[in-house]
């Protein structure tokens, strides 16, 4: 039976929203410290104020800054170990996240701070700011949940952490696909060789920033492509055309082009002291892009190879590529995934050499260099669920964001975690946190050993599930507004229980043995049973005699 036109229209109407949702990617631009949105006239990117993403910290104007660097959010007089922005993403989405910092002497102290930067429970780096220059930190990774977090943490006394802007851009799943989802890429350098200005959105639809910088190597010069159009759509990581339309090259094939990695590796060692590299060996992820700039048939052929390592090393280069013949009007991408020593004495570099068969010198259009880092799995999902219930139940706890336990030592102040690769929460220290309301259901937090909730205003009955937490050994509910009766699950347990100063709780009888210090609780139900037993004996005893 053929489908009616009405059925077909309904089917299309159902499919289109689904397809639209699946094809959406994240594109978030946060102007930290700003009170209103604005649109950048150069990129046409609309930046939003940050009050929807964080609820603490102070906003400051920066007189030396322009655009997004004219405001910042700083975290003075803050007791939180980490101050986190929470940004909605699609679970499993590959994203590029960028955090930017411009001090600009906003506090008139002429003292640029140094502090730690974190994303999703992972150390990102140590932010070293200056009065006049801004610094950017960029990471590519696959999200593990529906939110990604960017956090700053005070790592030195009197160094107040701050942040100027945050950007999160969704990438296509096939991009940067030479690492698995358990690793991140931390940007060290992204260059558009020969370009006369920085390339970014809208030329790059993913808003990667390709810096333009003159070469310090002698005889290197820039040349513009003769191609009227350059097809980049077939290249795995899809560089923008404007980053490929120029190149660095040499007058002849006698010499090679050198791209020094030593300074990048040295900055990794200096600025990321929280990472440990065995023997200073740093895993790198390198993309190089090649596009011919002239019609080869008229002047010769170009063929070259990439070498990594010091050419003066008698052991030869660490890496040698296959011969590369740059295509005219399109792009060839060569990916390199290897580990290199961060020891500056080894003078690690990328060398681009003409092959013996080439009649033209080597060229390079663009390159990206990343450090590869393992991604933290995160706090156990059972504990994350329970902590979320606590935050939903007690608004006072909502300002704590980011991974609860990771990275050490930046766990939330009121929890204690295990040191496992996937940490568990083993203690809640929420005494005197001004909590109001009903105690939520946190039975999923089955690794808890200590729950301290004393000196709050928690109301309602004491939950039965507390007595069923298998590892619980200390429970302090004193000085609250609990009412009703003690749940039977807390009777005759080995849990050290403090129920003092609970005026709304029904009176109970309790004694403490002198030898073991164990508290035995006689519940209301036991009272009733004892009374019934005495009445029964009074009725039956005369008949038995």
Short mmCIF file of C-alpha atoms in Angstrom, two decimals:
data_model
loop_
_atom_site.label_atom_id
_atom_site.label_comp_id
_atom_site.label_asym_id
_atom_site.label_seq_id
_atom_site.Cartn_x
_atom_site.Cartn_y
_atom_site.Cartn_z
CA UNK A 1 0.00 0.00 0.00
CA UNK A 2 1.49 3.36 -1.03
CA UNK A 3 2.07 6.04 1.59
CA UNK A 4 -0.27 8.99 1.43
CA UNK A 5 1.14 12.53 0.94
CA UNK A 6 0.03 13.37 4.48
CA UNK A 7 2.01 10.43 5.91
CA UNK A 8 5.10 11.47 3.95
CA UNK A 9 4.86 15.07 5.18
CA UNK A 10 4.54 13.90 8.80
CA UNK A 11 7.57 11.62 8.41
CA UNK A 12 9.66 14.44 6.96
CA UNK A 13 8.54 16.76 9.75
CA UNK A 14 9.74 14.23 12.33
CA UNK A 15 13.06 13.54 10.64
CA UNK A 16 14.15 17.13 9.99
CA UNK A 17 14.35 18.19 13.67
CA UNK A 18 16.24 14.98 14.50
CA UNK A 19 18.75 15.56 11.70
CA UNK A 20 19.09 19.21 12.71
CA UNK A 21 19.88 18.24 16.30
CA UNK A 22 22.47 15.68 15.26
CA UNK A 23 24.17 18.13 12.91
CA UNK A 24 24.41 20.96 15.42
CA UNK A 25 27.84 21.72 16.83
CA UNK A 26 28.86 23.82 19.80
CA UNK A 27 29.99 27.38 19.17
CA UNK A 28 30.22 29.27 22.48
CA UNK A 29 32.04 32.58 23.04
CA UNK A 30 32.15 33.91 26.63
CA UNK A 31 33.42 37.39 27.43
CA UNK A 32 34.37 36.97 31.09
CA UNK A 33 33.51 39.84 33.40
CA UNK A 34 31.32 41.57 30.82
CA UNK A 35 27.78 42.68 31.67
CA UNK A 36 26.41 42.67 28.11
CA UNK A 37 26.97 40.88 24.78
CA UNK A 38 28.85 42.39 21.88
CA UNK A 39 29.74 41.41 18.32
CA UNK A 40 33.35 41.53 17.14
CA UNK A 41 33.36 43.54 13.88
CA UNK A 42 36.41 41.67 12.52
CA UNK A 43 35.15 38.11 13.00
CA UNK A 44 31.40 38.76 13.35
CA UNK A 45 31.47 36.51 16.43
CA UNK A 46 28.91 37.41 19.10
CA UNK A 47 30.31 37.23 22.62
CA UNK A 48 27.99 36.72 25.59
CA UNK A 49 28.40 37.88 29.16
CA UNK A 50 29.47 35.18 31.63
CA UNK A 51 26.84 35.36 34.38
CA UNK A 52 25.01 32.32 32.94
CA UNK A 53 28.12 30.17 33.41
CA UNK A 54 29.45 31.14 36.85
CA UNK A 55 27.94 32.70 39.96
CA UNK A 56 30.95 33.94 41.91
CA UNK A 57 34.06 36.05 41.40
CA UNK A 58 34.31 39.77 40.68
CA UNK A 59 34.15 41.61 37.34
CA UNK A 60 36.82 44.17 36.47
CA UNK A 61 37.39 46.58 33.61
CA UNK A 62 40.84 46.52 32.00
CA UNK A 63 41.74 49.96 30.69
CA UNK A 64 44.68 48.65 28.63
CA UNK A 65 42.56 46.00 26.87
CA UNK A 66 40.38 46.06 23.78
CA UNK A 67 37.43 43.84 22.83
CA UNK A 68 37.25 40.74 24.98
CA UNK A 69 40.36 41.88 26.82
CA UNK A 70 38.64 45.01 28.17
CA UNK A 71 37.04 42.99 31.01
CA UNK A 72 37.96 39.97 33.14
CA UNK A 73 36.64 37.98 36.06
CA UNK A 74 38.97 37.57 39.04
CA UNK A 75 38.54 35.44 42.13
CA UNK A 76 39.62 37.58 45.08
CA UNK A 77 38.82 36.51 48.65
CA UNK A 78 37.50 33.21 47.39
CA UNK A 79 37.68 30.04 49.45
CA UNK A 80 37.10 27.68 46.50
CA UNK A 81 40.08 25.59 45.41
CA UNK A 82 38.97 25.88 41.80
CA UNK A 83 36.68 28.34 40.09
CA UNK A 84 34.86 26.73 37.20
CA UNK A 85 32.79 27.73 34.21
CA UNK A 86 30.28 25.04 33.16
CA UNK A 87 29.46 25.02 29.44
CA UNK A 88 26.83 22.83 27.79
CA UNK A 89 28.08 20.56 24.98
CA UNK A 90 26.95 17.36 23.29
CA UNK A 91 28.17 14.21 25.01
CA UNK A 92 30.87 12.58 22.90
CA UNK A 93 31.42 15.74 20.85
CA UNK A 94 34.96 16.58 19.74
CA UNK A 95 35.61 20.16 20.78
CA UNK A 96 38.30 22.80 20.63
CA UNK A 97 38.35 24.79 23.88
CA UNK A 98 40.36 27.99 24.22
CA UNK A 99 40.94 30.08 27.37
CA UNK A 100 42.53 33.53 27.11
CA UNK A 101 44.11 35.78 29.72
CA UNK A 102 45.08 39.47 29.67
CA UNK A 103 46.20 40.97 32.99
CA UNK A 104 46.69 44.56 31.79
CA UNK A 105 47.44 45.72 35.36
CA UNK A 106 43.69 45.78 36.10
CA UNK A 107 44.38 45.89 39.86
CA UNK A 108 47.08 48.63 39.68
CA UNK A 109 49.54 46.33 41.46
CA UNK A 110 51.94 45.74 38.54
CA UNK A 111 52.07 42.10 39.65
CA UNK A 112 50.99 39.63 36.93
CA UNK A 113 49.81 36.44 38.63
CA UNK A 114 50.72 32.81 37.97
CA UNK A 115 48.04 30.15 38.53
CA UNK A 116 46.79 26.76 37.33
CA UNK A 117 44.35 26.07 34.50
CA UNK A 118 42.11 22.97 34.46
CA UNK A 119 39.53 21.44 32.13
CA UNK A 120 37.22 18.55 33.04
CA UNK A 121 39.44 17.39 35.91
CA UNK A 122 42.63 17.55 33.81
CA UNK A 123 45.62 19.82 34.36
CA UNK A 124 45.83 22.07 31.32
CA UNK A 125 48.84 24.15 32.22
CA UNK A 126 50.29 26.85 34.42
CA UNK A 127 49.15 30.29 33.27
CA UNK A 128 52.00 32.82 33.30
CA UNK A 129 50.59 36.28 32.65
CA UNK A 130 52.24 39.60 31.86
CA UNK A 131 51.19 43.23 32.03
CA UNK A 132 51.09 43.91 28.29
CA UNK A 133 50.62 40.58 26.45
CA UNK A 134 47.74 38.15 26.39
CA UNK A 135 48.17 34.37 26.50
CA UNK A 136 45.93 31.70 24.98
CA UNK A 137 45.61 28.04 25.97
CA UNK A 138 43.89 25.61 23.62
CA UNK A 139 42.90 21.96 23.92
CA UNK A 140 41.15 19.47 21.62
CA UNK A 141 39.32 16.54 23.21
CA UNK A 142 36.15 14.44 23.17
CA UNK A 143 33.66 15.38 25.86
CA UNK A 144 32.63 12.71 28.36
CA UNK A 145 29.36 14.32 29.42
CA UNK A 146 26.84 17.01 28.57
CA UNK A 147 29.03 19.75 30.05
CA UNK A 148 32.65 20.78 29.79
CA UNK A 149 34.35 22.81 32.52
CA UNK A 150 37.13 25.39 32.42
CA UNK A 151 38.59 26.19 35.84
CA UNK A 152 41.31 28.43 37.30
CA UNK A 153 42.98 27.64 40.64
CA UNK A 154 45.24 29.58 42.93
CA UNK A 155 48.59 27.79 43.10
CA UNK A 156 50.69 30.55 44.69
CA UNK A 157 49.89 32.77 47.70
CA UNK A 158 48.75 36.29 46.75
CA UNK A 159 48.47 35.30 43.05
CA UNK A 160 44.81 35.89 42.25
CA UNK A 161 43.53 33.77 39.34
CA UNK A 162 41.44 35.44 36.66
CA UNK A 163 40.18 34.77 33.14
CA UNK A 164 39.38 37.02 30.17
CA UNK A 165 37.50 34.79 27.71
CA UNK A 166 36.48 31.20 26.95
CA UNK A 167 35.66 29.72 23.54
CA UNK A 168 34.30 26.23 22.80
CA UNK A 169 34.05 25.13 19.16
CA UNK A 170 32.63 21.85 17.92
CA UNK A 171 34.80 19.92 15.45
CA UNK A 172 33.89 17.20 12.98
CA UNK A 173 34.34 13.67 14.39
CA UNK A 174 36.91 12.67 11.73
CA UNK A 175 39.22 15.58 12.54
CA UNK A 176 42.39 15.02 14.61
CA UNK A 177 41.61 11.33 14.60
CA UNK A 178 45.10 9.86 15.10
CA UNK A 179 44.58 9.65 18.87
CA UNK A 180 41.84 7.86 20.79
CA UNK A 181 39.12 9.44 22.90
CA UNK A 182 41.14 8.92 26.07
CA UNK A 183 43.73 11.54 25.09
CA UNK A 184 43.69 15.30 24.50
CA UNK A 185 45.74 17.55 22.25
CA UNK A 186 47.27 20.62 23.92
CA UNK A 187 48.25 23.25 21.36
CA UNK A 188 51.90 24.30 21.25
CA UNK A 189 51.92 26.08 17.88
CA UNK A 190 49.72 26.65 14.83
CA UNK A 191 51.34 28.55 11.97
CA UNK A 192 50.28 29.84 8.56
CA UNK A 193 53.69 30.20 6.92
CA UNK A 194 54.05 33.24 4.69
CA UNK A 195 50.72 34.78 5.73
CA UNK A 196 50.74 38.51 6.43
CA UNK A 197 48.04 38.38 9.14
CA UNK A 198 46.46 35.99 11.62
CA UNK A 199 43.88 33.62 10.14
CA UNK A 200 40.76 32.59 12.11
CA UNK A 201 36.95 32.62 11.84
CA UNK A 202 35.19 33.09 9.46
CA UNK A 203 38.02 31.94 7.15
CA UNK A 204 38.42 28.92 9.43
CA UNK A 205 34.92 27.64 10.14
CA UNK A 206 36.22 25.93 13.31
CA UNK A 207 37.82 29.17 14.54
CA UNK A 208 41.32 27.80 14.89
CA UNK A 209 43.84 30.64 15.18
CA UNK A 210 46.68 30.39 12.65
CA UNK A 211 49.45 32.82 13.56
CA UNK A 212 51.50 34.66 10.94
CA UNK A 213 55.16 35.16 11.77
CA UNK A 214 58.24 35.97 9.75
CA UNK A 215 60.94 33.33 9.57
CA UNK A 216 64.16 33.91 11.48
CA UNK A 217 66.03 31.55 9.15
CA UNK A 218 68.30 33.14 6.56
CA UNK A 219 67.21 33.06 2.88
CA UNK A 220 63.64 32.02 3.72
CA UNK A 221 61.01 34.04 1.90
CA UNK A 222 57.24 34.02 1.44
CA UNK A 223 55.54 33.17 -1.84
CA UNK A 224 51.86 33.40 -2.76
CA UNK A 225 50.07 30.60 -4.61
CA UNK A 226 49.20 31.12 -8.25
CA UNK A 227 46.15 28.90 -7.85
CA UNK A 228 42.88 30.77 -8.19
CA UNK A 229 41.26 28.34 -5.76
CA UNK A 230 42.63 25.73 -3.33
CA UNK A 231 40.45 22.74 -2.51
CA UNK A 232 40.88 21.86 1.19
CA UNK A 233 37.65 19.86 1.61
CA UNK A 234 39.32 16.49 1.02
CA UNK A 235 42.00 17.06 3.66
CA UNK A 236 41.44 15.25 6.94
CA UNK A 237 41.71 18.27 9.25
CA UNK A 238 40.38 20.84 6.77
CA UNK A 239 42.73 23.82 7.11
CA UNK A 240 41.31 27.12 5.83
CA UNK A 241 42.27 28.23 2.34
CA UNK A 242 43.71 31.50 3.64
CA UNK A 243 46.21 29.54 5.77
CA UNK A 244 47.36 27.55 2.71
CA UNK A 245 47.53 30.22 -0.01
CA UNK A 246 51.05 31.29 1.04
CA UNK A 247 54.19 29.30 1.78
CA UNK A 248 57.76 29.57 2.99
CA UNK A 249 60.40 28.47 0.49
CA UNK A 250 64.09 28.97 -0.45
CA UNK A 251 65.94 30.33 -3.50
CA UNK A 252 67.32 26.89 -4.35
CA UNK A 253 67.32 23.27 -3.21
CA UNK A 254 70.75 23.41 -1.55
CA UNK A 255 69.35 24.22 1.87
CA UNK A 256 66.34 23.05 3.83
CA UNK A 257 63.66 24.80 5.84
CA UNK A 258 64.00 24.39 9.60
CA UNK A 259 61.07 24.64 12.02
CA UNK A 260 62.54 24.64 15.52
CA UNK A 261 60.62 22.61 18.10
CA UNK A 262 63.05 23.17 20.96
CA UNK A 263 61.44 26.39 22.21
CA UNK A 264 57.99 24.75 22.14
CA UNK A 265 59.22 21.74 24.08
CA UNK A 266 61.09 23.92 26.56
CA UNK A 267 57.98 25.99 27.23
CA UNK A 268 56.13 22.74 27.87
CA UNK A 269 58.65 21.82 30.57
CA UNK A 270 58.60 25.28 32.14
CA UNK A 271 54.87 26.04 32.04
CA UNK A 272 53.43 22.64 32.82
CA UNK A 273 55.18 21.58 35.98
CA UNK A 274 52.16 19.46 36.97
CA UNK A 275 52.89 17.04 34.13
CA UNK A 276 55.60 14.46 34.51
CA UNK A 277 57.47 13.28 31.43
CA UNK A 278 59.71 10.25 31.78
CA UNK A 279 63.25 11.36 30.85
CA UNK A 280 61.70 14.60 29.52
CA UNK A 281 60.16 12.72 26.59
CA UNK A 282 57.11 14.59 25.29
CA UNK A 283 54.57 12.87 22.99
CA UNK A 284 53.74 15.14 20.05
CA UNK A 285 51.00 15.26 17.42
CA UNK A 286 52.16 17.21 14.33
CA UNK A 287 50.22 18.16 11.21
CA UNK A 288 52.00 19.64 8.19
CA UNK A 289 50.24 20.99 5.10
CA UNK A 290 51.64 21.32 1.57
CA UNK A 291 50.20 22.97 -1.55
CA UNK A 292 52.17 23.79 -4.69
CA UNK A 293 52.34 27.53 -5.38
CA UNK A 294 53.39 27.43 -9.06
CA UNK A 295 52.45 25.35 -12.09
CA UNK A 296 55.29 22.84 -11.97
CA UNK A 297 55.16 21.80 -15.61
CA UNK A 298 56.68 25.08 -16.70
CA UNK A 299 59.66 25.28 -14.33
CA UNK A 300 60.37 21.85 -12.91
CA UNK A 301 59.23 19.43 -10.22
CA UNK A 302 59.11 19.68 -6.46
CA UNK A 303 59.65 16.70 -4.19
CA UNK A 304 60.74 16.77 -0.56
CA UNK A 305 60.94 14.90 2.72
CA UNK A 306 60.44 15.77 6.38
CA UNK A 307 63.14 14.88 8.90
CA UNK A 308 62.91 15.29 12.65
CA UNK A 309 66.06 15.49 14.74
CA UNK A 310 69.47 17.10 14.61
CA UNK A 311 71.16 16.56 11.25
CA UNK A 312 74.53 16.63 13.02
CA UNK A 313 73.56 13.56 15.01
CA UNK A 314 75.60 10.61 13.78
CA UNK A 315 72.66 8.33 14.48
CA UNK A 316 70.61 10.11 11.83
CA UNK A 317 67.18 11.75 12.13
CA UNK A 318 64.51 10.50 14.53
CA UNK A 319 61.93 10.48 11.74
CA UNK A 320 61.93 10.56 7.94
CA UNK A 321 58.79 10.90 5.86
CA UNK A 322 58.01 9.45 2.49
CA UNK A 323 58.66 11.76 -0.50
CA UNK A 324 56.05 14.53 -0.66
CA UNK A 325 54.95 16.11 -3.94
CA UNK A 326 52.73 19.12 -3.13
CA UNK A 327 49.60 19.21 -5.34
CA UNK A 328 48.67 22.40 -7.20
CA UNK A 329 45.21 23.71 -6.34
CA UNK A 330 44.70 21.28 -3.46
CA UNK A 331 46.44 20.22 -0.24
CA UNK A 332 48.40 17.25 1.04
CA UNK A 333 48.49 16.70 4.79
CA UNK A 334 51.30 14.74 6.44
CA UNK A 335 50.71 13.66 10.03
CA UNK A 336 53.48 12.79 12.49
CA UNK A 337 52.82 11.16 15.85
CA UNK A 338 55.99 10.63 17.91
CA UNK A 339 57.75 11.45 21.17
CA UNK A 340 60.67 13.85 21.39
CA UNK A 341 62.94 14.91 24.24
CA UNK A 342 62.26 18.35 25.70
CA UNK A 343 65.99 18.74 26.40
CA UNK A 344 66.88 21.95 24.54
CA UNK A 345 70.44 20.72 23.92
CA UNK A 346 69.17 18.20 21.38
CA UNK A 347 67.91 21.04 19.13
CA UNK A 348 64.88 19.13 17.92
CA UNK A 349 63.53 20.55 14.67
CA UNK A 350 61.38 19.76 11.68
CA UNK A 351 63.57 19.84 8.55
CA UNK A 352 62.05 20.10 5.08
CA UNK A 353 64.60 18.95 2.44
CA UNK A 354 64.34 18.59 -1.33
CA UNK A 355 64.80 15.01 -2.53
CA UNK A 356 67.56 14.26 -5.08
CA UNK A 357 64.90 13.97 -7.81
CA UNK A 358 63.51 17.43 -7.12
CA UNK A 359 64.46 20.43 -9.27
CA UNK A 360 62.74 22.92 -6.93
CA UNK A 361 63.45 23.84 -3.29
CA UNK A 362 61.17 22.63 -0.47
CA UNK A 363 58.19 24.61 0.80
CA UNK A 364 55.78 24.50 3.72
CA UNK A 365 52.37 26.18 3.85
CA UNK A 366 51.11 25.50 7.39
CA UNK A 367 51.75 23.35 10.45
CA UNK A 368 50.23 22.47 13.81
CA UNK A 369 52.10 21.07 16.83
CA UNK A 370 50.30 19.59 19.84
CA UNK A 371 51.32 17.86 23.04
CA UNK A 372 49.42 14.61 23.67
CA UNK A 373 48.03 14.15 27.19
CA UNK A 374 45.92 11.38 28.75
CA UNK A 375 42.40 12.38 29.73
CA UNK A 376 41.20 11.73 33.25
CA UNK A 377 38.27 9.34 33.45
CA UNK A 378 36.77 11.48 36.20
CA UNK A 379 35.15 10.85 39.55
CA UNK A 380 33.02 7.70 39.73
CA UNK A 381 29.62 8.31 38.15
CA UNK A 382 27.79 6.98 41.23
CA UNK A 383 29.35 9.71 43.35
CA UNK A 384 28.78 12.37 40.69
CA UNK A 385 25.08 11.42 40.71
CA UNK A 386 24.85 11.67 44.50
CA UNK A 387 26.70 14.98 44.64
CA UNK A 388 24.40 16.37 41.96
CA UNK A 389 21.41 15.39 44.12
CA UNK A 390 22.97 17.24 47.05
CA UNK A 391 23.46 20.35 44.91
CA UNK A 392 19.87 20.18 43.65
CA UNK A 393 18.61 19.80 47.21
CA UNK A 394 20.83 22.46 48.76
CA UNK A 395 21.26 25.61 46.67
CA UNK A 396 24.18 26.63 48.87
CA UNK A 397 26.31 23.93 47.19
CA UNK A 398 25.60 24.97 43.58
CA UNK A 399 28.74 27.11 43.16
CA UNK A 400 30.97 24.02 43.22
CA UNK A 401 31.53 22.88 39.64
CA UNK A 402 34.04 20.85 37.67
CA UNK A 403 35.12 17.34 38.53
CA UNK A 404 34.54 16.79 42.28
CA UNK A 405 37.79 14.91 42.97
CA UNK A 406 40.17 15.77 40.13
CA UNK A 407 42.79 16.91 39.66
CA UNK A 408 44.50 16.54 43.03
CA UNK A 409 44.73 18.68 45.15
CA UNK A 410 41.80 20.63 43.67
CA UNK A 411 38.93 18.47 44.93
CA UNK A 412 35.83 20.16 46.31
CA UNK A 413 36.44 21.49 49.83
CA UNK A 414 33.70 19.48 51.53
CA UNK A 415 34.53 16.01 50.21
CA UNK A 416 37.39 13.57 50.64
CA UNK A 417 38.31 11.28 47.77
CA UNK A 418 40.27 8.09 47.28
CA UNK A 419 43.46 8.11 45.20
CA UNK A 420 42.15 5.55 42.70
CA UNK A 421 42.38 6.19 38.93
CA UNK A 422 38.60 6.59 39.07
CA UNK A 423 38.29 8.21 42.51
CA UNK A 424 35.45 7.53 44.91
CA UNK A 425 34.08 10.00 47.45
CA UNK A 426 34.61 8.54 50.91
CA UNK A 427 33.65 11.46 53.15
CA UNK A 428 31.20 14.38 53.24
CA UNK A 429 32.20 17.24 55.54
CA UNK A 430 29.20 19.55 55.31
CA UNK A 431 29.06 20.75 58.90
CA UNK A 432 28.08 24.43 59.30
CA UNK A 433 27.35 24.97 55.59
CA UNK A 434 23.99 26.66 56.28
CA UNK A 435 22.05 23.91 54.52
CA UNK A 436 18.24 24.21 54.48
CA UNK A 437 15.77 21.61 53.26
CA UNK A 438 15.34 17.85 53.06
CA UNK A 439 18.33 15.51 52.87
CA UNK A 440 18.34 14.15 49.26
CA UNK A 441 18.74 10.49 48.33
CA UNK A 442 22.48 9.85 48.05
CA UNK A 443 22.41 6.06 48.35
CA UNK A 444 24.42 5.81 45.10
CA UNK A 445 27.45 7.10 47.05
CA UNK A 446 28.14 3.63 48.44
CA UNK A 447 31.83 4.30 49.18
CA UNK A 448 31.03 6.83 51.92
CA UNK A 449 32.71 6.17 55.26
CA UNK A 450 31.98 9.49 56.97
CA UNK A 451 28.94 11.77 56.74
CA UNK A 452 29.13 14.94 58.84
CA UNK A 453 26.09 17.19 58.50
CA UNK A 454 26.00 18.75 61.96
CA UNK A 455 25.10 22.38 62.65
CA UNK A 456 22.77 22.99 59.68
CA UNK A 457 19.00 23.41 59.26
CA UNK A 458 18.18 20.11 57.55
CA UNK A 459 14.58 19.04 58.11
CA UNK A 460 12.37 16.03 57.52
CA UNK A 461 12.87 12.45 58.62
CA UNK A 462 16.23 10.74 58.80
CA UNK A 463 16.46 8.64 55.61
CA UNK A 464 16.42 4.86 55.90
CA UNK A 465 19.16 4.46 53.26
CA UNK A 466 21.81 5.87 55.59
CA UNK A 467 21.87 2.59 57.50
CA UNK A 468 22.41 0.61 54.31
CA UNK A 469 25.57 2.37 53.15
CA UNK A 470 27.99 -0.57 53.38
CA UNK A 471 31.15 1.30 54.42
CA UNK A 472 29.66 4.01 56.61
CA UNK A 473 31.31 4.15 60.03
CA UNK A 474 30.57 7.70 61.27
CA UNK A 475 27.34 9.68 60.99
CA UNK A 476 26.88 13.10 62.60
CA UNK A 477 23.40 14.59 62.22
CA UNK A 478 23.41 16.72 65.37
CA UNK A 479 22.18 20.31 65.62
CA UNK A 480 19.63 20.06 62.80
CA UNK A 481 15.85 20.03 62.41
CA UNK A 482 15.29 16.32 61.74
CA UNK A 483 11.90 15.02 62.91
CA UNK A 484 10.14 11.68 63.24
CA UNK A 485 11.81 8.51 64.47
CA UNK A 486 15.18 6.88 64.08
CA UNK A 487 15.01 4.53 61.06
CA UNK A 488 15.30 0.85 61.89
CA UNK A 489 18.33 0.55 59.57
CA UNK A 490 20.38 2.54 62.10
CA UNK A 491 19.54 0.24 65.03
CA UNK A 492 22.26 -1.96 66.46
CA UNK A 493 24.84 -0.99 63.87
CA UNK A 494 28.57 -0.43 64.16
CA UNK A 495 28.14 3.15 62.92
CA UNK A 496 29.26 5.84 65.35
CA UNK A 497 26.12 8.01 65.40
CA UNK A 498 25.67 11.48 66.87
CA UNK A 499 22.02 12.51 67.15
CA UNK A 500 22.39 15.12 69.86
CA UNK A 501 20.54 18.43 69.85
CA UNK A 502 17.74 17.31 67.56
CA UNK A 503 14.71 18.83 69.36
CA UNK A 504 12.19 17.71 66.72
CA UNK A 505 13.26 14.07 66.84
CA UNK A 506 11.11 11.67 68.90
CA UNK A 507 12.62 10.82 72.28
CA UNK A 508 14.68 7.65 72.29
CA UNK A 509 16.44 5.65 74.95
CA UNK A 510 20.14 5.20 74.49
CA UNK A 511 22.94 3.81 76.60
CA UNK A 512 26.65 3.60 75.98
CA UNK A 513 28.59 0.60 77.20
CA UNK A 514 31.74 1.41 79.10
CA UNK A 515 33.89 -1.25 77.47
CA UNK A 516 33.24 -0.77 73.77
CA UNK A 517 31.78 2.72 73.58
CA UNK A 518 28.99 1.41 71.34
CA UNK A 519 25.65 3.20 71.41
CA UNK A 520 22.59 0.97 71.50
CA UNK A 521 19.41 2.61 70.28
CA UNK A 522 16.02 1.33 71.44
CA UNK A 523 13.50 2.32 68.78
CA UNK A 524 9.83 3.15 69.14
CA UNK A 525 8.85 -0.19 67.60
CA UNK A 526 10.84 -2.05 70.29
CA UNK A 527 8.96 -0.14 73.00
CA UNK A 528 5.62 -1.26 71.56
CA UNK A 529 6.79 -4.87 71.30
CA UNK A 530 7.93 -4.87 74.96
CA UNK A 531 4.60 -3.43 76.17
CA UNK A 532 2.64 -6.05 74.20
CA UNK A 533 4.82 -8.82 75.62
CA UNK A 534 4.18 -7.69 79.22
CA UNK A 535 0.40 -7.45 78.62
CA UNK A 536 0.39 -10.94 77.10
CA UNK A 537 2.22 -12.39 80.07
CA UNK A 538 -0.23 -10.74 82.48
CA UNK A 539 -3.16 -12.36 80.61
CA UNK A 540 -1.64 -15.81 80.12
CA UNK A 541 0.24 -16.29 83.39
CA UNK A 542 -2.89 -17.02 85.64
CA UNK A 543 -4.10 -19.67 83.19
CA UNK A 544 -0.72 -21.35 83.11
CA UNK A 545 -0.60 -21.55 86.91
#
